[in-house]
CSV table of C-alpha atoms in Angstrom, one decimal:
chain,number,residue,atom,x,y,z
A,1,PRO,CA,22.1,-65.0,-68.4
A,2,ASN,CA,22.6,-61.8,-66.3
A,3,SER,CA,23.2,-62.3,-62.8
A,4,PRO,CA,21.0,-60.5,-60.3
A,5,THR,CA,22.2,-57.5,-58.3
A,6,PRO,CA,23.2,-58.5,-54.8
A,7,ASN,CA,20.8,-57.6,-51.8
A,8,SER,CA,22.3,-54.6,-50.2
A,9,ASP,CA,21.2,-56.2,-46.8
A,10,ASP,CA,23.5,-59.3,-47.3
A,11,PHE,CA,26.9,-59.6,-46.0
A,12,PHE,CA,29.7,-61.0,-48.0
A,13,ASP,CA,33.0,-63.0,-47.5
A,14,THR,CA,36.4,-62.0,-48.8
A,15,MET,CA,35.8,-62.9,-52.6
A,16,GLU,CA,32.7,-61.4,-54.1
A,17,GLN,CA,31.3,-59.9,-57.2
A,18,SER,CA,29.5,-56.5,-57.6
A,19,PHE,CA,27.9,-55.2,-60.7
A,20,SER,CA,27.4,-51.8,-62.3
A,21,CYS,CA,24.6,-51.0,-64.5
A,22,ASN,CA,24.9,-49.0,-67.7
A,23,THR,CA,22.0,-46.4,-68.2
A,24,SER,CA,22.3,-46.0,-71.9
A,25,SER,CA,19.6,-47.3,-74.3
A,26,THR,CA,22.1,-50.0,-75.7
A,27,PRO,CA,22.1,-53.0,-73.5
A,28,HIS,CA,25.5,-54.2,-72.3
A,29,PRO,CA,26.4,-57.2,-70.1
A,30,PRO,CA,27.2,-56.4,-66.6
A,31,ILE,CA,31.0,-55.8,-65.8
A,32,ALA,CA,32.2,-58.2,-63.0
A,33,THR,CA,34.3,-56.6,-60.4
A,34,VAL,CA,36.6,-58.8,-58.2
A,35,ARG,CA,36.4,-57.6,-54.5
A,36,ARG,CA,39.2,-59.0,-52.4
A,37,GLY,CA,38.8,-58.8,-48.6
A,38,ALA,CA,35.3,-57.2,-48.7
A,39,ARG,CA,33.3,-57.5,-45.6
A,40,CYS,CA,30.1,-55.9,-46.0
A,41,PRO,CA,28.4,-53.1,-48.2
A,42,VAL,CA,28.1,-49.8,-46.6
A,43,MET,CA,24.6,-48.3,-47.0
A,44,THR,CA,24.2,-45.0,-48.7
A,45,PHE,CA,27.9,-44.8,-49.7
A,46,THR,CA,28.9,-45.4,-53.4
A,47,LEU,CA,32.3,-44.7,-55.2
A,48,SER,CA,32.8,-41.3,-56.7
A,49,ARG,CA,34.3,-42.5,-60.0
A,50,THR,CA,32.2,-45.6,-61.0
A,51,GLY,CA,29.1,-45.2,-58.8
A,52,ASP,CA,29.4,-48.8,-57.5
A,53,GLN,CA,28.5,-49.8,-54.0
A,54,LEU,CA,31.1,-49.0,-51.5
A,55,TYR,CA,32.3,-52.1,-49.5
A,56,ALA,CA,33.8,-51.9,-45.9
A,57,PRO,CA,37.0,-54.2,-46.0
A,58,TYR,CA,38.4,-56.6,-43.3
A,59,LEU,CA,41.2,-54.7,-41.5
A,60,ARG,CA,44.4,-55.9,-39.6
A,61,ARG,CA,44.2,-55.5,-36.0
A,62,PRO,CA,46.3,-52.5,-34.6
A,63,THR,CA,49.5,-53.5,-32.6
A,64,LEU,CA,49.0,-53.5,-28.8
A,65,LEU,CA,51.2,-50.9,-26.9
A,66,THR,CA,52.4,-51.6,-23.4
A,67,THR,CA,52.8,-48.7,-21.0
A,68,ASP,CA,56.7,-48.6,-21.6
A,69,ILE,CA,56.1,-48.2,-25.3
A,70,LYS,CA,53.6,-45.6,-24.9
A,71,ILE,CA,56.0,-43.6,-22.7
A,72,GLN,CA,58.8,-44.1,-25.2
A,73,ARG,CA,56.6,-42.5,-27.8
A,74,SER,CA,55.6,-39.9,-25.7
A,75,SER,CA,59.2,-39.0,-25.1
A,76,LEU,CA,59.9,-39.0,-28.8
A,77,LEU,CA,56.9,-36.7,-29.5
A,78,SER,CA,58.0,-34.3,-26.8
A,79,GLU,CA,61.6,-33.9,-27.6
A,80,HIS,CA,63.0,-32.4,-30.9
A,81,PRO,CA,66.4,-31.6,-32.1
A,82,ASP,CA,67.8,-28.0,-31.8
A,83,ASP,CA,67.9,-27.5,-35.7
A,84,ALA,CA,64.2,-28.4,-36.3
A,85,SER,CA,61.0,-26.7,-35.3
A,86,ASP,CA,59.1,-28.4,-32.5
A,87,THR,CA,55.9,-28.6,-34.4
A,88,HIS,CA,57.5,-30.1,-37.5
A,89,HIS,CA,59.4,-32.8,-35.4
A,90,ARG,CA,56.4,-33.9,-33.5
A,91,VAL,CA,54.1,-34.1,-36.5
A,92,HIS,CA,56.8,-36.2,-38.3
A,93,MET,CA,57.1,-38.5,-35.5
A,94,ALA,CA,53.3,-38.9,-35.3
A,95,HIS,CA,53.1,-39.7,-38.9
A,96,ARG,CA,55.7,-42.5,-38.4
A,97,PHE,CA,53.8,-44.0,-35.8
A,98,GLN,CA,50.5,-43.9,-37.7
A,99,LYS,CA,51.9,-44.9,-41.1
A,100,PRO,CA,51.9,-48.9,-40.6
A,101,LYS,CA,48.2,-49.1,-39.7
A,102,LEU,CA,47.1,-46.4,-42.1
A,103,LEU,CA,48.9,-48.1,-45.0
A,104,SER,CA,47.4,-51.4,-44.2
A,105,ASP,CA,43.9,-50.0,-44.1
A,106,MET,CA,44.3,-48.2,-47.3
A,107,SER,CA,45.6,-51.3,-49.0
A,108,SER,CA,42.5,-53.3,-47.7
A,109,PHE,CA,40.2,-50.7,-49.0
A,110,LYS,CA,41.6,-50.5,-52.3
A,111,ALA,CA,41.5,-54.2,-52.6
A,112,ALA,CA,37.8,-54.3,-51.5
A,113,ASN,CA,36.8,-51.3,-53.8
A,114,PRO,CA,38.7,-51.3,-57.1
A,115,GLY,CA,38.7,-47.9,-58.8
A,116,ALA,CA,38.2,-46.1,-55.5
A,117,ALA,CA,39.6,-42.6,-55.0
A,118,PHE,CA,41.1,-41.0,-52.0
A,119,GLU,CA,37.9,-39.1,-51.3
A,120,ASP,CA,36.1,-42.4,-51.1
A,121,PHE,CA,38.5,-43.7,-48.4
A,122,THR,CA,38.1,-40.6,-46.3
A,123,ALA,CA,34.4,-40.5,-46.7
A,124,TRP,CA,34.3,-44.0,-45.0
A,125,TYR,CA,37.5,-43.9,-42.8
A,126,GLY,CA,37.2,-40.3,-41.6
A,127,PRO,CA,38.9,-37.0,-42.9
A,128,PRO,CA,42.6,-36.5,-41.7
A,129,GLY,CA,42.7,-34.9,-38.3
A,130,SER,CA,45.3,-33.8,-35.8
A,131,PRO,CA,47.9,-36.7,-35.6
A,132,PHE,CA,48.1,-36.0,-31.8
A,133,GLU,CA,44.4,-36.9,-31.2
A,134,ASP,CA,45.5,-40.6,-31.0
A,135,PHE,CA,48.1,-39.8,-28.4
A,136,ASP,CA,47.2,-37.0,-26.1
A,137,ASP,CA,44.6,-39.0,-23.9
A,138,ASP,CA,46.9,-41.9,-23.3
A,139,TYR,CA,50.5,-40.5,-23.3
A,140,HIS,CA,52.2,-38.7,-20.5
A,141,ASN,CA,53.8,-35.2,-20.7
A,142,LEU,CA,52.5,-34.6,-24.3
A,143,GLU,CA,50.9,-31.2,-24.9
A,144,ARG,CA,48.6,-30.3,-27.6
A,145,THR,CA,49.6,-28.4,-30.8
A,146,PRO,CA,48.9,-24.7,-30.3
A,147,ASP,CA,45.7,-23.5,-32.1
A,148,LYS,CA,47.7,-21.1,-34.5
A,149,GLU,CA,49.6,-24.0,-35.8
A,150,GLY,CA,46.5,-26.2,-36.3
A,151,ASP,CA,46.0,-25.4,-40.0
A,152,ALA,CA,49.4,-26.2,-40.9
A,153,VAL,CA,49.4,-29.4,-39.0
A,154,LEU,CA,46.2,-30.6,-40.8
A,155,ARG,CA,47.5,-29.5,-44.1
A,156,THR,CA,50.6,-31.4,-43.5
A,157,THR,CA,48.6,-34.5,-42.3
A,158,ARG,CA,46.4,-34.4,-45.5
A,159,GLU,CA,49.5,-34.3,-47.6
A,160,PHE,CA,50.8,-37.4,-45.7
A,161,TRP,CA,47.6,-39.3,-46.1
A,162,GLU,CA,47.5,-38.6,-49.9
A,163,ALA,CA,51.1,-39.7,-50.3
A,164,THR,CA,50.3,-42.8,-48.3
A,165,TRP,CA,47.2,-43.5,-50.5
A,166,GLU,CA,49.3,-43.2,-53.7
A,167,SER,CA,51.9,-45.8,-52.4
A,168,ALA,CA,49.3,-48.3,-50.9
A,169,PRO,CA,49.1,-51.3,-53.0
A,170,PRO,CA,45.6,-53.1,-53.4
A,171,VAL,CA,46.3,-56.0,-51.0
A,172,PRO,CA,43.5,-57.6,-48.8
A,173,ALA,CA,44.1,-57.7,-45.1
A,174,GLU,CA,44.6,-61.5,-45.2
A,175,ASP,CA,47.5,-61.4,-47.5
A,176,GLN,CA,49.3,-58.5,-45.8
A,177,THR,CA,52.3,-59.0,-43.4
A,178,PRO,CA,50.9,-58.8,-39.8
A,179,LEU,CA,51.3,-55.4,-38.0
A,180,PHE,CA,52.3,-57.4,-34.9
A,181,ASP,CA,56.0,-58.6,-35.2
A,182,GLY,CA,56.2,-61.5,-32.7
A,183,ALA,CA,60.0,-61.8,-32.8
A,184,LEU,CA,60.6,-58.2,-32.3
A,185,GLU,CA,58.2,-58.1,-29.3
A,186,VAL,CA,59.8,-61.1,-27.7
A,187,GLU,CA,63.3,-59.4,-28.0
A,188,ARG,CA,61.8,-56.2,-26.5
A,189,ALA,CA,60.1,-58.2,-23.7
A,190,THR,CA,63.4,-60.0,-23.0
A,191,ASP,CA,65.4,-56.8,-23.0
A,192,TYR,CA,62.7,-55.2,-20.5
A,193,LEU,CA,62.9,-57.9,-18.2
A,194,GLU,CA,66.7,-57.9,-18.1
A,195,THR,CA,66.9,-54.2,-17.3
A,196,LEU,CA,63.9,-54.1,-15.1
A,197,HIS,CA,64.5,-52.1,-11.8
A,198,PRO,CA,63.9,-54.2,-8.8
A,199,ALA,CA,61.6,-51.5,-7.4
A,200,HIS,CA,59.4,-51.7,-10.6
A,201,LEU,CA,59.4,-55.5,-10.3
A,202,MET,CA,58.1,-55.4,-6.9
A,203,SER,CA,55.3,-52.9,-7.8
A,204,GLN,CA,54.0,-55.0,-10.6
A,205,MET,CA,54.3,-58.1,-8.3
A,206,LEU,CA,52.2,-56.4,-5.7
A,207,ALA,CA,49.5,-55.3,-8.1
A,208,VAL,CA,49.2,-58.9,-9.5
A,209,HIS,CA,49.0,-60.4,-6.1
A,210,LEU,CA,46.3,-58.0,-5.0
A,211,SER,CA,44.3,-58.5,-8.1
A,212,THR,CA,44.7,-62.3,-7.7
A,213,ALA,CA,43.6,-62.2,-4.1
A,214,ASN,CA,40.4,-60.2,-5.1
A,215,PHE,CA,39.7,-62.8,-7.9
A,216,VAL,CA,40.2,-65.9,-5.7
A,217,LEU,CA,38.2,-64.6,-2.8
A,218,ASP,CA,35.2,-63.6,-5.1
A,219,ALA,CA,35.5,-66.9,-7.1
A,220,THR,CA,35.5,-69.1,-4.0
A,221,ALA,CA,32.7,-67.2,-1.9
A,222,GLY,CA,30.2,-69.5,-3.0
A,223,PRO,CA,26.8,-69.4,-1.0
A,224,ALA,CA,28.5,-67.0,1.3
A,225,LYS,CA,27.9,-64.2,-1.3
A,226,ARG,CA,24.3,-64.1,-0.2
A,227,LEU,CA,25.3,-62.5,3.1
A,228,ALA,CA,25.3,-58.7,3.1
A,229,LEU,CA,28.5,-58.3,5.2
A,230,VAL,CA,30.4,-60.6,2.8
A,231,ARG,CA,29.3,-58.6,-0.2
A,232,VAL,CA,30.2,-55.4,1.7
A,233,ALA,CA,33.6,-56.7,2.5
A,234,MET,CA,34.2,-58.0,-1.1
A,235,GLU,CA,33.1,-54.5,-2.6
A,236,SER,CA,35.4,-52.9,-0.2
A,237,LEU,CA,38.4,-55.0,-1.2
A,238,ARG,CA,37.6,-54.5,-4.8
A,239,ALA,CA,37.4,-50.6,-4.4
A,240,LYS,CA,40.8,-50.5,-2.4
A,241,THR,CA,42.5,-52.9,-4.9
A,242,GLU,CA,41.5,-50.7,-7.8
A,243,ASP,CA,42.8,-47.6,-5.9
A,244,ALA,CA,46.1,-49.4,-5.1
A,245,CYS,CA,46.7,-50.6,-8.7
A,246,ALA,CA,45.9,-47.1,-10.1
A,247,LEU,CA,48.4,-45.5,-7.7
A,248,LEU,CA,51.1,-48.1,-8.4
A,249,GLU,CA,50.6,-47.6,-12.1
A,250,GLU,CA,50.9,-43.9,-11.8
A,251,GLU,CA,54.1,-44.3,-9.7
A,252,PHE,CA,55.4,-46.6,-12.4
A,253,CYS,CA,54.7,-44.3,-15.3
A,254,ARG,CA,56.2,-41.4,-13.8
A,255,GLU,CA,59.2,-43.0,-12.9
A,256,LEU,CA,59.7,-44.4,-16.5
A,257,ALA,CA,59.1,-41.1,-18.0
A,258,GLU,CA,61.7,-39.3,-15.5
A,259,ASP,CA,64.2,-42.3,-16.0
A,260,ALA,CA,64.5,-42.3,-12.3
A,261,VAL,CA,63.3,-44.4,-9.3
A,262,GLY,CA,62.1,-42.6,-6.2
A,263,PRO,CA,61.1,-43.5,-2.8
A,264,GLY,CA,57.5,-43.6,-3.6
A,265,SER,CA,54.6,-41.4,-2.4
A,266,GLU,CA,52.8,-41.6,1.0
A,267,ALA,CA,49.5,-41.9,-0.8
A,268,CYS,CA,50.7,-45.0,-2.7
A,269,PHE,CA,52.0,-46.7,0.4
A,270,GLY,CA,48.7,-45.9,2.4
A,271,ALA,CA,46.6,-47.3,-0.5
A,272,CYS,CA,48.7,-50.5,-0.7
A,273,GLU,CA,48.5,-50.9,3.0
A,274,ALA,CA,44.7,-50.3,3.0
A,275,ALA,CA,44.4,-53.1,0.2
A,276,CYS,CA,46.3,-55.5,2.3
A,277,ASP,CA,44.2,-54.9,5.3
A,278,ALA,CA,41.0,-55.3,3.1
A,279,VAL,CA,42.3,-58.7,1.8
A,280,ALA,CA,42.7,-59.8,5.4
A,281,ALA,CA,39.3,-58.5,6.5
A,282,ALA,CA,37.5,-60.1,3.6
A,283,GLU,CA,39.3,-63.4,3.9
A,284,THR,CA,38.3,-63.5,7.7
A,285,THR,CA,34.7,-62.6,7.0
A,286,LEU,CA,34.4,-65.2,4.3
A,287,ALA,CA,36.0,-67.9,6.2
A,288,ARG,CA,33.5,-67.3,9.2
A,289,ALA,CA,30.5,-67.0,6.8
A,290,THR,CA,31.5,-70.3,5.1
A,291,SER,CA,32.0,-72.1,8.4
A,292,VAL,CA,28.6,-71.1,10.0
A,293,LEU,CA,26.8,-71.9,6.6
A,294,HIS,CA,28.6,-75.2,6.5
A,295,LYS,CA,27.3,-76.2,10.0
A,296,MET,CA,23.8,-74.8,9.1
A,297,PRO,CA,23.2,-74.8,5.4
A,298,GLY,CA,20.7,-72.2,4.1
A,299,ARG,CA,20.4,-70.4,7.5
A,300,THR,CA,21.7,-67.1,6.3
A,301,ASP,CA,19.6,-65.3,8.9
A,302,VAL,CA,21.5,-67.1,11.6
A,303,ALA,CA,24.9,-66.3,9.8
A,304,GLU,CA,23.8,-62.7,9.5
A,305,ALA,CA,22.9,-62.4,13.2
A,306,LEU,CA,26.2,-64.2,14.3
A,307,LEU,CA,28.4,-62.1,12.0
A,308,GLY,CA,26.7,-59.0,11.6
A,309,GLU,CA,27.1,-55.8,13.5
A,310,ASP,CA,24.8,-56.7,16.4
A,311,GLY,CA,26.3,-60.0,16.7
A,312,ALA,CA,30.0,-59.7,15.4
A,313,TRP,CA,32.7,-61.5,17.5
A,314,THR,CA,35.3,-59.3,18.9
A,315,ALA,CA,39.0,-59.9,19.2
A,316,GLU,CA,38.6,-60.4,23.1
A,317,GLU,CA,36.0,-63.1,22.5
A,318,GLU,CA,38.3,-64.9,20.1
A,319,GLU,CA,41.0,-65.0,22.5
A,320,ASP,CA,38.7,-66.3,25.2
A,321,GLY,CA,36.6,-68.9,23.4
A,322,ARG,CA,34.3,-69.3,26.2
A,323,ASP,CA,32.6,-65.9,25.8
A,324,GLY,CA,32.2,-66.5,22.0
A,325,ARG,CA,30.6,-69.9,22.6
A,326,ARG,CA,28.1,-68.7,25.2
A,327,ARG,CA,27.0,-65.9,22.9
A,328,LEU,CA,26.7,-68.4,20.2
A,329,PHE,CA,24.4,-70.7,22.3
A,330,GLU,CA,22.3,-67.7,23.3
A,331,MET,CA,21.7,-66.7,19.8
A,332,LEU,CA,20.9,-70.2,18.7
A,333,ALA,CA,18.6,-70.8,21.8
A,334,ALA,CA,16.7,-67.6,21.1
A,335,ARG,CA,15.8,-68.8,17.6
A,336,GLN,CA,14.7,-72.3,18.6
A,337,PRO,CA,11.0,-73.2,19.0
A,338,LEU,CA,9.7,-73.3,22.6
A,339,ALA,CA,7.7,-76.4,23.9
A,340,LYS,CA,5.3,-75.1,26.5
A,341,GLN,CA,4.6,-77.6,29.2
A,342,GLY,CA,2.3,-76.2,31.8
A,343,SER,CA,4.2,-73.2,33.4
A,344,ALA,CA,7.6,-74.3,32.1
A,345,ALA,CA,9.1,-73.3,28.9
A,346,GLY,CA,11.8,-75.7,27.4
A,347,ILE,CA,14.0,-75.4,24.4
A,348,VAL,CA,13.4,-78.2,21.8
A,349,PRO,CA,16.4,-78.8,19.8
A,350,GLU,CA,16.3,-80.2,16.3
A,351,ARG,CA,19.1,-82.8,17.0
A,352,LYS,CA,20.6,-84.4,20.0
A,353,GLU,CA,23.8,-86.1,20.2
A,354,TYR,CA,25.2,-88.5,22.8
A,355,VAL,CA,28.6,-89.9,23.1
A,356,VAL,CA,29.2,-92.8,25.6
A,357,GLN,CA,32.6,-94.1,26.2
A,358,ASN,CA,33.6,-97.3,28.2
A,359,SER,CA,35.9,-97.2,31.1
A,360,ASP,CA,37.9,-100.2,30.3
A,361,PRO,CA,41.4,-99.0,29.0
A,362,LYS,CA,42.2,-102.3,27.5
A,363,VAL,CA,39.4,-102.1,25.1
A,364,PRO,CA,38.6,-98.4,24.4
A,365,CYS,CA,35.5,-97.7,22.4
A,366,GLN,CA,32.7,-95.2,21.8
A,367,LEU,CA,28.9,-95.4,21.4
A,368,LEU,CA,27.5,-92.5,19.3
A,369,ALA,CA,23.8,-91.9,19.3
A,370,GLN,CA,22.0,-89.2,17.4
A,371,ILE,CA,18.4,-88.3,17.7
A,372,ILE,CA,16.8,-86.1,15.0
A,373,HIS,CA,13.6,-84.3,15.2
A,374,HIS,CA,12.1,-84.0,11.7
A,375,ASN,CA,9.1,-81.5,12.0
A,376,VAL,CA,10.0,-79.3,14.9
A,377,ASP,CA,8.7,-76.1,13.2
A,378,GLU,CA,5.5,-77.7,12.4
A,379,CYS,CA,4.7,-79.2,16.0
A,380,PHE,CA,5.1,-75.8,17.7
A,381,GLN,CA,3.1,-73.8,15.5
A,382,GLU,CA,-0.4,-72.9,16.6
A,383,GLY,CA,-2.4,-76.1,16.5
A,384,GLY,CA,0.7,-78.2,15.5
A,385,GLY,CA,0.4,-80.8,18.4
A,386,GLY,CA,3.3,-79.9,20.4
A,387,SER,CA,6.0,-82.3,21.5
A,388,MET,CA,3.8,-85.3,21.4
A,389,ALA,CA,3.7,-84.8,17.5
A,390,LEU,CA,7.4,-84.9,17.0
A,391,GLN,CA,8.9,-87.4,14.4
A,392,ARG,CA,12.1,-88.6,15.6
A,393,SER,CA,14.7,-91.0,14.2
A,394,ILE,CA,17.8,-92.4,16.0
A,395,MET,CA,21.2,-93.4,14.6
A,396,LEU,CA,23.7,-95.5,16.5
A,397,ALA,CA,27.4,-95.9,15.7
A,398,MET,CA,30.3,-97.8,17.5
A,399,LYS,CA,33.8,-97.0,16.9
A,400,LYS,CA,37.1,-98.1,18.4
A,401,SER,CA,38.9,-95.0,20.1
A,402,SER,CA,42.5,-94.5,20.8
A,403,ARG,CA,44.2,-95.2,24.2
A,404,GLY,CA,44.2,-92.1,26.3
């Protein structure tokens, strides 16, 4: 029996079959086509020679390029020997960089679409363009090809693509040699670390430490993130860290391109210093906010009042703890409910603690007593009953203390 034509909305694995229909009056059995490495059908696209459905293949991932490799390629694309034209040399080098990935993609396409032509590949992959479009945005000191030479470059690139298509075997991506050569990359990384300049090492370490500090502070902020001043401090730290890392990378790339290590720019030093100051400021703000919220869980309003602009501790108050404590008690007292008794107004605390220590030095011990009021806010609202309606609980504890 004849197999039904596959639904165009379905996706397929590596091995699948497609059928082409004969339009003549004489019936013929469908011809099975083995598609290797096919991923899914591409709607509205058919093969120019057979009219079969065009399938997108699985492709190999491109090789990741580090900054130093990009700069090396930029240097090769920018320089040329004296006995060759500048454009010819640059186009030749760009084609060498493109060929491994292009050859792999063409092989995958041929395996997924038997009988496909070069025009079918360009219709799906895109037409050949300037070989420098892949490099100009990311590579340093690389100028674009003049417009007057653009036609010659495009013609040469198309010839290069056609030659690569003819030499590409129909091999699916899963059977191809990986584009990433692990052994080569290990040797390259080892050589880079052995020849790395100390200044470049310190720059990279500084960038890593700034990024790590930003991540650790943000990950450990916890409930303190609900405070506006903590969010402002973390956003400032993130912005200054990004500025510092961007300038460090710019200095690094310029020195690699020039093959020389300079003293560094004032802007880079200033950005790094500002980022370090932001780390200290964010850490201090986060520590204070965490401490306040630990003592008074959920009281973000109190924490904001204590640490915000109107109630921020100053350096002088930190040196003299009495002023800081007095301001803290004044703020807490202002937020406590008042119990009106006749003409006098007294503060009703939510919790009272008493510590009694005996005077016998031979048997030192302490008695701890804690009285907790559970419904302070309800009692001192209008019609709440006042201090007579307070619900109290008491906790006693005895502990042996050390001799003074």
